[in-house]
CSV table of C-alpha atoms and ligand atoms in Angstrom, one decimal:
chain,number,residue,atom,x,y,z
V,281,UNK,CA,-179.6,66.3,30.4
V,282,UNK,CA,-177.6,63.8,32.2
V,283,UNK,CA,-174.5,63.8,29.5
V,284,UNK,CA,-174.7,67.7,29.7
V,285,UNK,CA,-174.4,67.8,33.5
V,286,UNK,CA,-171.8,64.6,32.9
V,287,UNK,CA,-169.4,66.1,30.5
V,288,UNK,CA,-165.9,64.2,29.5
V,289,UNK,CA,-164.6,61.6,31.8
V,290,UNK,CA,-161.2,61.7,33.5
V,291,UNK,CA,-160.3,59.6,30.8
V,292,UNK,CA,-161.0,62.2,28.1
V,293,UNK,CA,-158.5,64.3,29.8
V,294,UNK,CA,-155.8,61.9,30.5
V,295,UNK,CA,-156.4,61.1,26.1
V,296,UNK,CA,-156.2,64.8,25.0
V,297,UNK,CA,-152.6,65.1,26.9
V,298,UNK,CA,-151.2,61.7,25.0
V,299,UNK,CA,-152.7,62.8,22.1
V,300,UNK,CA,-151.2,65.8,21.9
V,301,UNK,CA,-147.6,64.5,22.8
V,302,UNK,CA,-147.9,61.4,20.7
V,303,UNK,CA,-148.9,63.5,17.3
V,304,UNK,CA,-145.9,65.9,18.1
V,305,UNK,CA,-143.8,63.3,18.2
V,306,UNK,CA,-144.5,61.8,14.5
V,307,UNK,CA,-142.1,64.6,12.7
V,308,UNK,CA,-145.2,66.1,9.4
V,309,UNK,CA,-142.8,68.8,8.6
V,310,UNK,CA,-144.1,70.3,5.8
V,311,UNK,CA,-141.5,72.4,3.9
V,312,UNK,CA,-143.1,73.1,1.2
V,313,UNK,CA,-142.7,72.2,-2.6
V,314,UNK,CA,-144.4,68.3,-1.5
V,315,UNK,CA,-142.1,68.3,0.6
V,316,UNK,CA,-143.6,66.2,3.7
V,317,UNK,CA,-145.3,62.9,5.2
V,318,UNK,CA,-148.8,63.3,7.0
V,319,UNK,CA,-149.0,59.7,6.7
V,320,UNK,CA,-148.1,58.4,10.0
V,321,UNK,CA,-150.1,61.0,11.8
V,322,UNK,CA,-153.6,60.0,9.6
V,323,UNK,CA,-153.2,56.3,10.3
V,324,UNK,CA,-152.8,57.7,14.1
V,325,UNK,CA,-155.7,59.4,14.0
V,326,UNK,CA,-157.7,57.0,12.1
V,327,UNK,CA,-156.6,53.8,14.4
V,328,UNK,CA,-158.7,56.0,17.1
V,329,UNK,CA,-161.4,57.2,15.4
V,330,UNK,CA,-161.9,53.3,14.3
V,331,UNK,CA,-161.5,51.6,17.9
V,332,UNK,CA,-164.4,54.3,18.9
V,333,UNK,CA,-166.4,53.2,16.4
V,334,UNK,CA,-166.0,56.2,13.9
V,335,UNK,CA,-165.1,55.0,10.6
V,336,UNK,CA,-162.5,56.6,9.3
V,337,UNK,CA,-162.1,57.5,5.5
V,338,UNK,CA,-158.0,58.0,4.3
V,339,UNK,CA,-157.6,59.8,1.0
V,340,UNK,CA,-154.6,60.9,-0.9
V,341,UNK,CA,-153.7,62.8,-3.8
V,342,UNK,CA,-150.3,62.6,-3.3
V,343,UNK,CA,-148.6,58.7,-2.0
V,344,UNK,CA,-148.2,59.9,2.2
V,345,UNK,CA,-150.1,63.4,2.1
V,346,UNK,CA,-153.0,61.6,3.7
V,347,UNK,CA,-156.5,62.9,5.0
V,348,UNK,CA,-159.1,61.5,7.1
V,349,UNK,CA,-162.4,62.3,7.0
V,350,UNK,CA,-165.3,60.9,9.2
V,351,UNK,CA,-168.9,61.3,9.4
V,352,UNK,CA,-170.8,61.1,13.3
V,353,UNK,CA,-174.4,61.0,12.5
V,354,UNK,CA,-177.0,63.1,14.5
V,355,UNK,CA,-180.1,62.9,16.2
V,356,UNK,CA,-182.1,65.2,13.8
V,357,UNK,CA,-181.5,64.2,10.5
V,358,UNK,CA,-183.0,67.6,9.3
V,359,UNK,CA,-180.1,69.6,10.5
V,360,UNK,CA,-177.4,71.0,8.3
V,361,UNK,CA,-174.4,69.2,9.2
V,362,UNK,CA,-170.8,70.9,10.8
V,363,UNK,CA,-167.5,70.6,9.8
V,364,UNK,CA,-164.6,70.5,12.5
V,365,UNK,CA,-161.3,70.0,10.8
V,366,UNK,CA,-158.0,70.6,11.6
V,367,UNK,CA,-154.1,69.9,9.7
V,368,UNK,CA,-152.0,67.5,10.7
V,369,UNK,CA,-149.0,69.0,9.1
V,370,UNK,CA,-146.8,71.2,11.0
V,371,UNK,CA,-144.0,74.0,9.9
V,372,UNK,CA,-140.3,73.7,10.2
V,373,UNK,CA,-138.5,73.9,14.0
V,374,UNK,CA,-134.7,74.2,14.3
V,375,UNK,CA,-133.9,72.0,17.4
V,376,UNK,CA,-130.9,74.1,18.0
V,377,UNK,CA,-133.4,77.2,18.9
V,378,UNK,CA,-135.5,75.5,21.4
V,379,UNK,CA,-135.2,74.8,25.1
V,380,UNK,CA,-136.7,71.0,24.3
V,381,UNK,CA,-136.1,69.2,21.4
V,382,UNK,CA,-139.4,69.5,19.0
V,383,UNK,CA,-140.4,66.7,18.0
V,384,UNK,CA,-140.1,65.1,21.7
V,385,UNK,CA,-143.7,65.7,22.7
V,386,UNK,CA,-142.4,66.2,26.1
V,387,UNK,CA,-144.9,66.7,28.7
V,388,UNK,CA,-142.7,68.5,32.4
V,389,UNK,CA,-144.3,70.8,34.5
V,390,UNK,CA,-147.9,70.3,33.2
V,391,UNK,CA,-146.7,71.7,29.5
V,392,UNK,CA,-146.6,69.9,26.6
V,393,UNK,CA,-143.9,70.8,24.1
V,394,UNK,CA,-143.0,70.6,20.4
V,395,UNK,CA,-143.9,71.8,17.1
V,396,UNK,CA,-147.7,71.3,16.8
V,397,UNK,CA,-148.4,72.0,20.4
V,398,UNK,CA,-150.2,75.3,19.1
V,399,UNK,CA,-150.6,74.6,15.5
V,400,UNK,CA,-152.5,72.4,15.8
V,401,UNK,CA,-152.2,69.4,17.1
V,402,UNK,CA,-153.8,70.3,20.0
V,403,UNK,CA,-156.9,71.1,18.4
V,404,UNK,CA,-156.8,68.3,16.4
V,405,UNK,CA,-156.2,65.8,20.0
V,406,UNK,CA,-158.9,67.8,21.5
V,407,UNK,CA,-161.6,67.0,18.9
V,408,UNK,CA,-160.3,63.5,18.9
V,409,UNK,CA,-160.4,63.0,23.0
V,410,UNK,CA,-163.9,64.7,23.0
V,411,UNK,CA,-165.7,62.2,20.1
V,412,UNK,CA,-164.0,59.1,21.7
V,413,UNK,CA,-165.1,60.2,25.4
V,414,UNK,CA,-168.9,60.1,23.3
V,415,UNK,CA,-168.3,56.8,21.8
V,416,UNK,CA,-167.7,55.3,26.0
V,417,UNK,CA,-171.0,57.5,27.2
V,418,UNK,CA,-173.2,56.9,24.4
V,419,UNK,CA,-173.6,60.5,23.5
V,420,UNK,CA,-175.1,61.6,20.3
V,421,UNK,CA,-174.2,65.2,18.6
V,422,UNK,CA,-177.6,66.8,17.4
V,423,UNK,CA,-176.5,68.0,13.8
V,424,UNK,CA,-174.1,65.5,11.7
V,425,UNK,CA,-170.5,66.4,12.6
V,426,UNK,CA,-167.9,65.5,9.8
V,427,UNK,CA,-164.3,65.1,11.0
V,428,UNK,CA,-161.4,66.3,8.5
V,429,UNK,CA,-157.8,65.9,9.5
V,430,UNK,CA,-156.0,67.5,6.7
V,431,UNK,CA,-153.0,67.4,5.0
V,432,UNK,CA,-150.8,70.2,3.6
V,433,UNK,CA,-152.3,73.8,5.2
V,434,UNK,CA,-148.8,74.8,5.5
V,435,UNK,CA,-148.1,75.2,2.4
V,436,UNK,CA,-150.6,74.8,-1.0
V,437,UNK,CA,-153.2,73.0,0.6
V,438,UNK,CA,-153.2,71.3,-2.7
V,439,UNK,CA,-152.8,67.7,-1.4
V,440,UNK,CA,-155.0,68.4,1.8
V,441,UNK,CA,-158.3,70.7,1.9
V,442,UNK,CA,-158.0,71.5,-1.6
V,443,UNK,CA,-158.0,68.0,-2.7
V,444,UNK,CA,-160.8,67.0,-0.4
V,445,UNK,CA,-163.0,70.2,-1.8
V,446,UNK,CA,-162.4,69.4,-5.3
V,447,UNK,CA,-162.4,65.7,-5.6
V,448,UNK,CA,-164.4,64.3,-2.6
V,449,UNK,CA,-167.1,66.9,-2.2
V,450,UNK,CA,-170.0,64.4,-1.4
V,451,UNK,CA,-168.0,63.5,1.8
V,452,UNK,CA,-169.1,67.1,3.1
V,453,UNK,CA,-172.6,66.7,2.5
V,454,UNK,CA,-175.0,68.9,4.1
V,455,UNK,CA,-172.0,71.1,5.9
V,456,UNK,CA,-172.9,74.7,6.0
V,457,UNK,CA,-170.2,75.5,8.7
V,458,UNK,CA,-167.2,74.7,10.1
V,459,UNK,CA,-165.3,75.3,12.7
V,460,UNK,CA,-161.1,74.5,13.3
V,461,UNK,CA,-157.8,76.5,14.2
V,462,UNK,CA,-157.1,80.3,15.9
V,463,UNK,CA,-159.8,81.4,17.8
V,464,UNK,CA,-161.5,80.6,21.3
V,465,UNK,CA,-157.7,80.7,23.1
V,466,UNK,CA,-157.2,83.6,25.9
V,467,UNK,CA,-155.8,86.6,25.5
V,468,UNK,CA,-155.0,88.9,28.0
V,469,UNK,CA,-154.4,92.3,27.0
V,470,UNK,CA,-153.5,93.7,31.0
V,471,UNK,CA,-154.3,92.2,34.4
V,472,UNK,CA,-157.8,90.8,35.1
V,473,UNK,CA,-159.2,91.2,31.5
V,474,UNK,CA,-159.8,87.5,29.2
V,475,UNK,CA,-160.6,87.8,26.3
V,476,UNK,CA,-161.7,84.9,23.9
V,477,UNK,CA,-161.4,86.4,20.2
V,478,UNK,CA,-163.1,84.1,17.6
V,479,UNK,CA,-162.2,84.2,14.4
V,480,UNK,CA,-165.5,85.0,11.6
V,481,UNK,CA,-163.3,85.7,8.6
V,482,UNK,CA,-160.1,86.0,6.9
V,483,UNK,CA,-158.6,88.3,5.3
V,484,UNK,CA,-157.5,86.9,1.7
V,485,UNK,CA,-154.3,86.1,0.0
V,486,UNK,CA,-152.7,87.9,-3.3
V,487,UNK,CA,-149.3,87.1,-3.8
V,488,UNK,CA,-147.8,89.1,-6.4
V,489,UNK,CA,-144.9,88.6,-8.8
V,490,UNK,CA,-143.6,91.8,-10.7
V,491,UNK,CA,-141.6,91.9,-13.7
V,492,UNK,CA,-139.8,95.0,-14.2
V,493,UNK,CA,-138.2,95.0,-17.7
V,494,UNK,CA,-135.3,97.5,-19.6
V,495,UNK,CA,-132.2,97.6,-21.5
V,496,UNK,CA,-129.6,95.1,-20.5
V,497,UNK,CA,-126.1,96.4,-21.0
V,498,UNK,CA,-122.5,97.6,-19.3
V,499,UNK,CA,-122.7,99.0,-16.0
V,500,UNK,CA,-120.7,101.4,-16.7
V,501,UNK,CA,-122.4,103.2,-19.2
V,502,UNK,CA,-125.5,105.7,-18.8
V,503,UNK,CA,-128.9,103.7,-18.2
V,504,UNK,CA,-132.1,105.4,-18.0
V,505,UNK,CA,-134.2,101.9,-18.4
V,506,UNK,CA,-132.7,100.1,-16.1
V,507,UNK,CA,-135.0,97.2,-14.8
V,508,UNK,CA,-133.4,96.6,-11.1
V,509,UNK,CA,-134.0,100.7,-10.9
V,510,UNK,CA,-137.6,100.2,-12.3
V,511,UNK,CA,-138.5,97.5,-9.9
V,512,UNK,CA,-136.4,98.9,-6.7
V,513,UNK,CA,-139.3,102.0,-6.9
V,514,UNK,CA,-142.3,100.0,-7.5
V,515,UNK,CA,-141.3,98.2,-4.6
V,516,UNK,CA,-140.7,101.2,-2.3
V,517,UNK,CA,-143.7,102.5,-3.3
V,518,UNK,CA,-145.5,99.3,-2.5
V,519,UNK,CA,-144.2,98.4,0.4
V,520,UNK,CA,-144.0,101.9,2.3
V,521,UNK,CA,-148.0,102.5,1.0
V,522,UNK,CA,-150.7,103.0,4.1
V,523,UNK,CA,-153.7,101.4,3.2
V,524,UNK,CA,-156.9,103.0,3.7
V,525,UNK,CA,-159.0,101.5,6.4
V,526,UNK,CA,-162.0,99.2,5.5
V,527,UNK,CA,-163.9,98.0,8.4
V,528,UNK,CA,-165.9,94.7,7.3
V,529,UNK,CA,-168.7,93.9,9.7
V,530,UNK,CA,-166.8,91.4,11.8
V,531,UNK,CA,-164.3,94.2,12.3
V,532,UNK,CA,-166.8,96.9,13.2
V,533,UNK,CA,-168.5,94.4,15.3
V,534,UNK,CA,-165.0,93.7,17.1
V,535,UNK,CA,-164.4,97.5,17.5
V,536,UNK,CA,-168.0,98.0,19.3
V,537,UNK,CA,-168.1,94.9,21.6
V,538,UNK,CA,-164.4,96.3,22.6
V,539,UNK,CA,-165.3,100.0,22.9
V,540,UNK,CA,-168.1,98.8,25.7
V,541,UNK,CA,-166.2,96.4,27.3
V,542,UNK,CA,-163.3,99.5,27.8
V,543,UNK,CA,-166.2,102.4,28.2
V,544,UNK,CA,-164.9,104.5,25.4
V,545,UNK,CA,-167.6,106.4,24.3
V,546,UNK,CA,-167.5,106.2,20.9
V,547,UNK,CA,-170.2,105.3,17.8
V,548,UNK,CA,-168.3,102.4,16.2
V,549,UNK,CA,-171.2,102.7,13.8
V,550,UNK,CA,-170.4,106.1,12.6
V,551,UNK,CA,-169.2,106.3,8.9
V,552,UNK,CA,-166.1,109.0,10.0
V,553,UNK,CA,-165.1,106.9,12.8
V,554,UNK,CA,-161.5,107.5,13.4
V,555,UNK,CA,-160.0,104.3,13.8
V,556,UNK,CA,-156.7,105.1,14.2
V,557,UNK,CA,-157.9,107.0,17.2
V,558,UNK,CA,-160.2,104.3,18.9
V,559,UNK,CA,-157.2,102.2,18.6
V,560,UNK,CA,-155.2,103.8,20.5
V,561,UNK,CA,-157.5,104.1,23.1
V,562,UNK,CA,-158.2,99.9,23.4
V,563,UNK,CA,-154.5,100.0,24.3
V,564,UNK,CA,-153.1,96.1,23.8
V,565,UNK,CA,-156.6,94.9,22.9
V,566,UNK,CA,-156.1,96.6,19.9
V,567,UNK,CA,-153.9,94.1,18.8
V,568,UNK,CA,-157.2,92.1,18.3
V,569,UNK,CA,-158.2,94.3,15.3
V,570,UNK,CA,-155.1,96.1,14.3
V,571,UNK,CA,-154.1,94.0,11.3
V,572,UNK,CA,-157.4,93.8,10.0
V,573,UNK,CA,-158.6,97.3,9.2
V,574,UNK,CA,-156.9,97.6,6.0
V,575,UNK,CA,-155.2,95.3,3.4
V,576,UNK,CA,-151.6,94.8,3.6
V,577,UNK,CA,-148.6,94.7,1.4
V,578,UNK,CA,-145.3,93.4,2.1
V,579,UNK,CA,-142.1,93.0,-0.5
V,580,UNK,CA,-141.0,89.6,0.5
V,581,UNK,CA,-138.5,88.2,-2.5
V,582,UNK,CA,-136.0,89.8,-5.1
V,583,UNK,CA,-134.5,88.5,-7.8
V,584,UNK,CA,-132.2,90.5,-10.4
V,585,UNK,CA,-128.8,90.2,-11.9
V,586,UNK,CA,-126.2,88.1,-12.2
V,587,UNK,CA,-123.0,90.5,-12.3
V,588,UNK,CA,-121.7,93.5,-10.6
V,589,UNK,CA,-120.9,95.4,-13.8
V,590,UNK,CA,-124.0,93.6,-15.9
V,591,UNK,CA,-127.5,95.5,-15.7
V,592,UNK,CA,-129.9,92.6,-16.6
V,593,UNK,CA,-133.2,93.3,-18.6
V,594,UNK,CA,-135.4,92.0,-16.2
V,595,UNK,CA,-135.6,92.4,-12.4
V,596,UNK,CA,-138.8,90.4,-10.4
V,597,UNK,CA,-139.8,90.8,-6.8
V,598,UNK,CA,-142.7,89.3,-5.2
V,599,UNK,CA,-145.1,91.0,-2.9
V,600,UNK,CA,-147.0,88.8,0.0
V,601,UNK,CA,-150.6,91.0,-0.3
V,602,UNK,CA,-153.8,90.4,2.0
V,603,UNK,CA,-157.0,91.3,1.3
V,604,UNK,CA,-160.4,92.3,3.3
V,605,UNK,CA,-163.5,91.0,2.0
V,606,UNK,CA,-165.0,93.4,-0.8
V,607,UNK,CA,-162.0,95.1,-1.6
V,608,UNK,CA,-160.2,93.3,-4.3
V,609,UNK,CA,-161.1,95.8,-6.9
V,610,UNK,CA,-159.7,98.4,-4.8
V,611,UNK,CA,-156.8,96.3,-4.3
V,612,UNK,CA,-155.8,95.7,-7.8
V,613,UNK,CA,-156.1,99.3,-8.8
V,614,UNK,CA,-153.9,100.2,-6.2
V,615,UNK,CA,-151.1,98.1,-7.5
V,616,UNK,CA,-151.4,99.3,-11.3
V,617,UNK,CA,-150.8,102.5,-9.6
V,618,UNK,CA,-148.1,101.7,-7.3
V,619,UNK,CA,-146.1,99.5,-9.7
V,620,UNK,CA,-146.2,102.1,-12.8
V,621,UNK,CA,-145.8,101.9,-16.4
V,622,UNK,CA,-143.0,100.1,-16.4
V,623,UNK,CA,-143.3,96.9,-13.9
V,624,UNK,CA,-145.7,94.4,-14.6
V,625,UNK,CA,-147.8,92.9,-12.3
V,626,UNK,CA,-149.6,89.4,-11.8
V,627,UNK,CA,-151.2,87.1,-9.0
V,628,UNK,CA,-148.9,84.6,-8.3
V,629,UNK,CA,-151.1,82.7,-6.0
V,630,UNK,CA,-154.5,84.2,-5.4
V,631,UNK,CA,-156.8,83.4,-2.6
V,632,UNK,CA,-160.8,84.8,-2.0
V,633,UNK,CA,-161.1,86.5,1.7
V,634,UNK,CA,-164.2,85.1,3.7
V,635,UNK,CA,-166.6,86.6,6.4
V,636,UNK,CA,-168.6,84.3,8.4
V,637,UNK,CA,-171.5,85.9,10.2
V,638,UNK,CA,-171.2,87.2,13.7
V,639,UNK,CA,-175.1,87.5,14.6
V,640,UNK,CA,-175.9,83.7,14.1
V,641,UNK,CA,-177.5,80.9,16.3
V,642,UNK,CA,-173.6,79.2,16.0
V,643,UNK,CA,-172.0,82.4,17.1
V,644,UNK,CA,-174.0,82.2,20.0
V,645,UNK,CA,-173.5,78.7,21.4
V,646,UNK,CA,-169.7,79.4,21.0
V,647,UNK,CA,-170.1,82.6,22.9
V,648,UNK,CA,-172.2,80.5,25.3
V,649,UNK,CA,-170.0,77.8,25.4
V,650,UNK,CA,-167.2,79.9,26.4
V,651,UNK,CA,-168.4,81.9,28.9
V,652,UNK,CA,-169.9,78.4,30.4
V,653,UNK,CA,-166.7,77.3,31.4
V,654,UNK,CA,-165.0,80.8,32.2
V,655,UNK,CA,-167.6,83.4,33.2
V,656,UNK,CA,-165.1,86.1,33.6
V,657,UNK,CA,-164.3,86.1,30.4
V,658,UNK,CA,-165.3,88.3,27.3
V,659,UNK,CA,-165.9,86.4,23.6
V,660,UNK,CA,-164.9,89.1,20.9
V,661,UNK,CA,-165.3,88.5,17.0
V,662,UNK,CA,-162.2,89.2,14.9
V,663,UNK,CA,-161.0,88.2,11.0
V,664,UNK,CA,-157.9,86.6,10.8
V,665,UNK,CA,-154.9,88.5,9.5
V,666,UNK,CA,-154.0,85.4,7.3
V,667,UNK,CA,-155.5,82.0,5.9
V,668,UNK,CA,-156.5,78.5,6.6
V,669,UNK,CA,-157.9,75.6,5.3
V,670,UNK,CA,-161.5,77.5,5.9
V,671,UNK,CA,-160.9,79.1,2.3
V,672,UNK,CA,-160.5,75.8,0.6
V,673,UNK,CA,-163.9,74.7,2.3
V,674,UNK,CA,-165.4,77.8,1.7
V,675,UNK,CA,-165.6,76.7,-2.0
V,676,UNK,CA,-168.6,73.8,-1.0
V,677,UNK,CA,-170.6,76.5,0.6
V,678,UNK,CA,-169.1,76.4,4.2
V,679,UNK,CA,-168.3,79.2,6.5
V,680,UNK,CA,-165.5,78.9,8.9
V,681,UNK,CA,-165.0,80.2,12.2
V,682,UNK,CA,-162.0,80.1,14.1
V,683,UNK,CA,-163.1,77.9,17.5
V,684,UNK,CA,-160.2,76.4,19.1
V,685,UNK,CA,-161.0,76.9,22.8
V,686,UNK,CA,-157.9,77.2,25.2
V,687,UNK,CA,-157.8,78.6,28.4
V,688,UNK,CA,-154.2,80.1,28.7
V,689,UNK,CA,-152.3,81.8,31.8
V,690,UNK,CA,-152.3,85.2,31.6
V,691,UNK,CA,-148.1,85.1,31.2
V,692,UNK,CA,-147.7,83.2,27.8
V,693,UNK,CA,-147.6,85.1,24.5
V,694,UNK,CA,-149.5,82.4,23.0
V,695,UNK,CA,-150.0,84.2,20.0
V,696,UNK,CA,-145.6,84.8,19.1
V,697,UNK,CA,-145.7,80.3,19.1
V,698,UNK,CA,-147.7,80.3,16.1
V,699,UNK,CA,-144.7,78.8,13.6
V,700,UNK,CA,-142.5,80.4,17.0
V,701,UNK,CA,-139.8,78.7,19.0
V,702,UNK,CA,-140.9,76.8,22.0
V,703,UNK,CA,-144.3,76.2,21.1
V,704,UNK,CA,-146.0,74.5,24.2
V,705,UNK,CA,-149.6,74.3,25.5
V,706,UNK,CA,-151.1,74.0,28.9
V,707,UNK,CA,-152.2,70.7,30.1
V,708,UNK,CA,-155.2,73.2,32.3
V,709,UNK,CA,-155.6,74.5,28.8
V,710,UNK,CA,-156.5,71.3,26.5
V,711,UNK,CA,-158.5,70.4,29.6
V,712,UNK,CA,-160.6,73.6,29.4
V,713,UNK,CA,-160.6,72.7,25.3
V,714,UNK,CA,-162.2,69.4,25.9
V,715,UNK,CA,-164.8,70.5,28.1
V,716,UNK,CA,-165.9,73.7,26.3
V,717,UNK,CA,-165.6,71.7,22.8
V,718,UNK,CA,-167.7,69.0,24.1
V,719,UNK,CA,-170.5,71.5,25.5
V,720,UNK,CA,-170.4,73.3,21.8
V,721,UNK,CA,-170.4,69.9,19.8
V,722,UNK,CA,-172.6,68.7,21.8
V,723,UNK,CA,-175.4,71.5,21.2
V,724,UNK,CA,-174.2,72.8,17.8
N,887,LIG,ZN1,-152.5,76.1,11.5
């Protein structure tokens, strides 16, 4: 009781800050294609996981795509354990686009600045600040807690969270949940509302390459097979087509925990719900669930030709596609039918979607947790629009939630500095991250 009423020290706090800074400032672009060096950041990491007495593990697939994975053993051996993981690797920044330059780590104005202050280094200081501030009071978690800072989730995952889930499986022992980035930060649709959306699910990943084929030839002459004609349709068709909605049960749960909180009176449980309608009615909360009632479809790249006055025989476009849980059948008959007889279609890069359960005992003490530390505010499920590492771990049995608690002002748009320009975070807000993670870790 005494460590609950304690919480983190002072020094906690001043650590999550530094932290923070200090892993923006080691440059992990990843662009892609192996393109990138986590190495730096793991030994980072490691060096302080090691002087709090946390052994860390470093494993690579790749020479400088490095992981780290720790175990902190609990007080009841019986538990299942939990999995808290975050990437070290960030995406691209242009230093001509931002106000600060991003890789500085620059902390004016109690901000922190630079690539990574959003995704994610801040999650990944947070975690760190919170098990070394245990190490100083003696504090024990009650399940196992295994620590993964991961390589590569901007781009395959193949050196990172892939390579950990199909190589070193045994280090994840008795993990049946996890928790990392996107969820647990304030939103704040209009004055004097906070919400805390956590994420229990993700929608999945179907890239697409088409192949449109036809008769090369003078382009000049009449062509009725002509393969950059073939594939311009298909790709109309495809990416002009309005989904039908599918509400998974995170989704309908997010719908009817909105609909009371706004006092619309409406059965989110009803099978003709109109959607749509509700929606409209939630106003910007909406935003919360819009682009996750149906699947998604976007033409992304073209490739064709070589010559003004040459019509090749093959034209290929590729399609970035996203997927609710349960409807991948649905999904791939839809494209036979969109693409037509004459463009082929394949998965290019094919990833499951995942739904983590809104009604468990973890649910709760994040809800609790939370609303511990802000009591005005609101906790509201939601499935990710996109991916994370969570999919990768998802493979040894795990289910992810999206629990990265921040406390943000109601003025930033925290949600446009994922991969945005100026990406900063709140020094109030790690703070609040520390103090809320700790509670949760603490009684996971
Ligand atoms: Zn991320």
């Amino acid at each position: 009781m005494a460590e609950e009423v304690r919480g983190p020290d002072t020094t906690a706090l001043d650590e999550v800050v530094a932290f923070t800074s200090e892993l923006i400032r080691i440059d992990t672009t990843n662009r892609g294609g192996g393109d990138c060096r986590e190495r730096p950041a793991a030994e980072y990491v490691a060096e302080r996981l090691a002087g709090a007495g946390i052994e860390p593990t470093l494993l690579e697939r790749t020479p400088g795509r490095t992981n780290v994975v720790a175990r902190i053993p609990g007080t009841d051996p019986s538990a299942d354990a939990l999995l808290v993981h975050g990437h070290l690797d960030v995406v691209p920044a242009d230093p001509a686009e931002w106000s600060v330059h991003p890789f500085s780590g620059e902390v004016r104005d109690g901000i922190v600045w630079g690539r990574g202050a959003v995704d994610m280094k801040n999650m990944d200081a947070m975690v760190l600040a919170v098990v070394r501030a245990w190490a100083r009071q003696g504090v024990r978690p009650r399940r196992d807690i295994v620590l993964a800072y991961t390589a590569d989730e901007e781009a395959s995952a193949d050196d990172g969270s892939g390579f950990l889930a199909d190589r070193h499986a045994a280090l994840f022992d008795g993990c049946t949940e996890g928790i990392s980035e996107s969820g647990a930060f304030s939103f704040h649709p209009q004055p004097g509302t906070t919400l805390y959306p956590i994420a229990a699910g993700e929608r999945g990943t179907a890239w697409l390459k088409l192949t449109a084929h036809g008769r090369a030839g003078h382009g000049s002459k009449v062509n009725t097979a002509n393969a950059v004609t073939r594939l311009a349709d298909a790709v109309a068709r495809i990416g002009s087509h309005t989904w039908p909605v599918r509400l998974t049960s995170t989704v309908r749960a997010a719908l009817t925990e909105l609909a009371a909180l706004y006092a619309i009176d409406i059965d989110t449980g009803a099978p003709d719900l109109d959607v749509d309608l509700l929606l409209d009615k939630l106003g910007p909360a909406a935003a919360l669930v819009q682009p996750t009632v149906r699947n998604s479809s976007n033409p992304t790249m073209l490739e064709a030709g070589y010559k003004v006055n040459v019509i090749p025989g093959q034209a290929v476009a590729h399609i970035d596609g996203r997927t609710l849980p349960g409807t991948e059948e649905e999904f791939a008959a839809t494209m036979d039918r969109l693409t037509g007889p004459d463009v082929e279609w394949e998965f290019h890069h094919r990833e499951v979607a995942l739904e983590a359960p809104v009604d468990s005992p973890t649910f709760a003490k994040m809800r609790a947790a939370v609303e511990r530390f802000d009591p005005a505010g609101h906790v509201v499920p939601f499935t990710m629009s996109g991916g994370t590492d969570a999919k990768q771990f998802s493979r040894l049995g795990i289910t992810g939630y999206g629990f990265s608690p921040l406390r943000l002002p109601p003025d930033l748009d925290y949600g446009a500095l994922f991969h945005g320009v100026d990406e900063r975070v709140p020094v109030d807000a790690l703070h609040f991250g520390v103090r809320v993670l700790d509670h949760y870790l603490k009684s996971a």
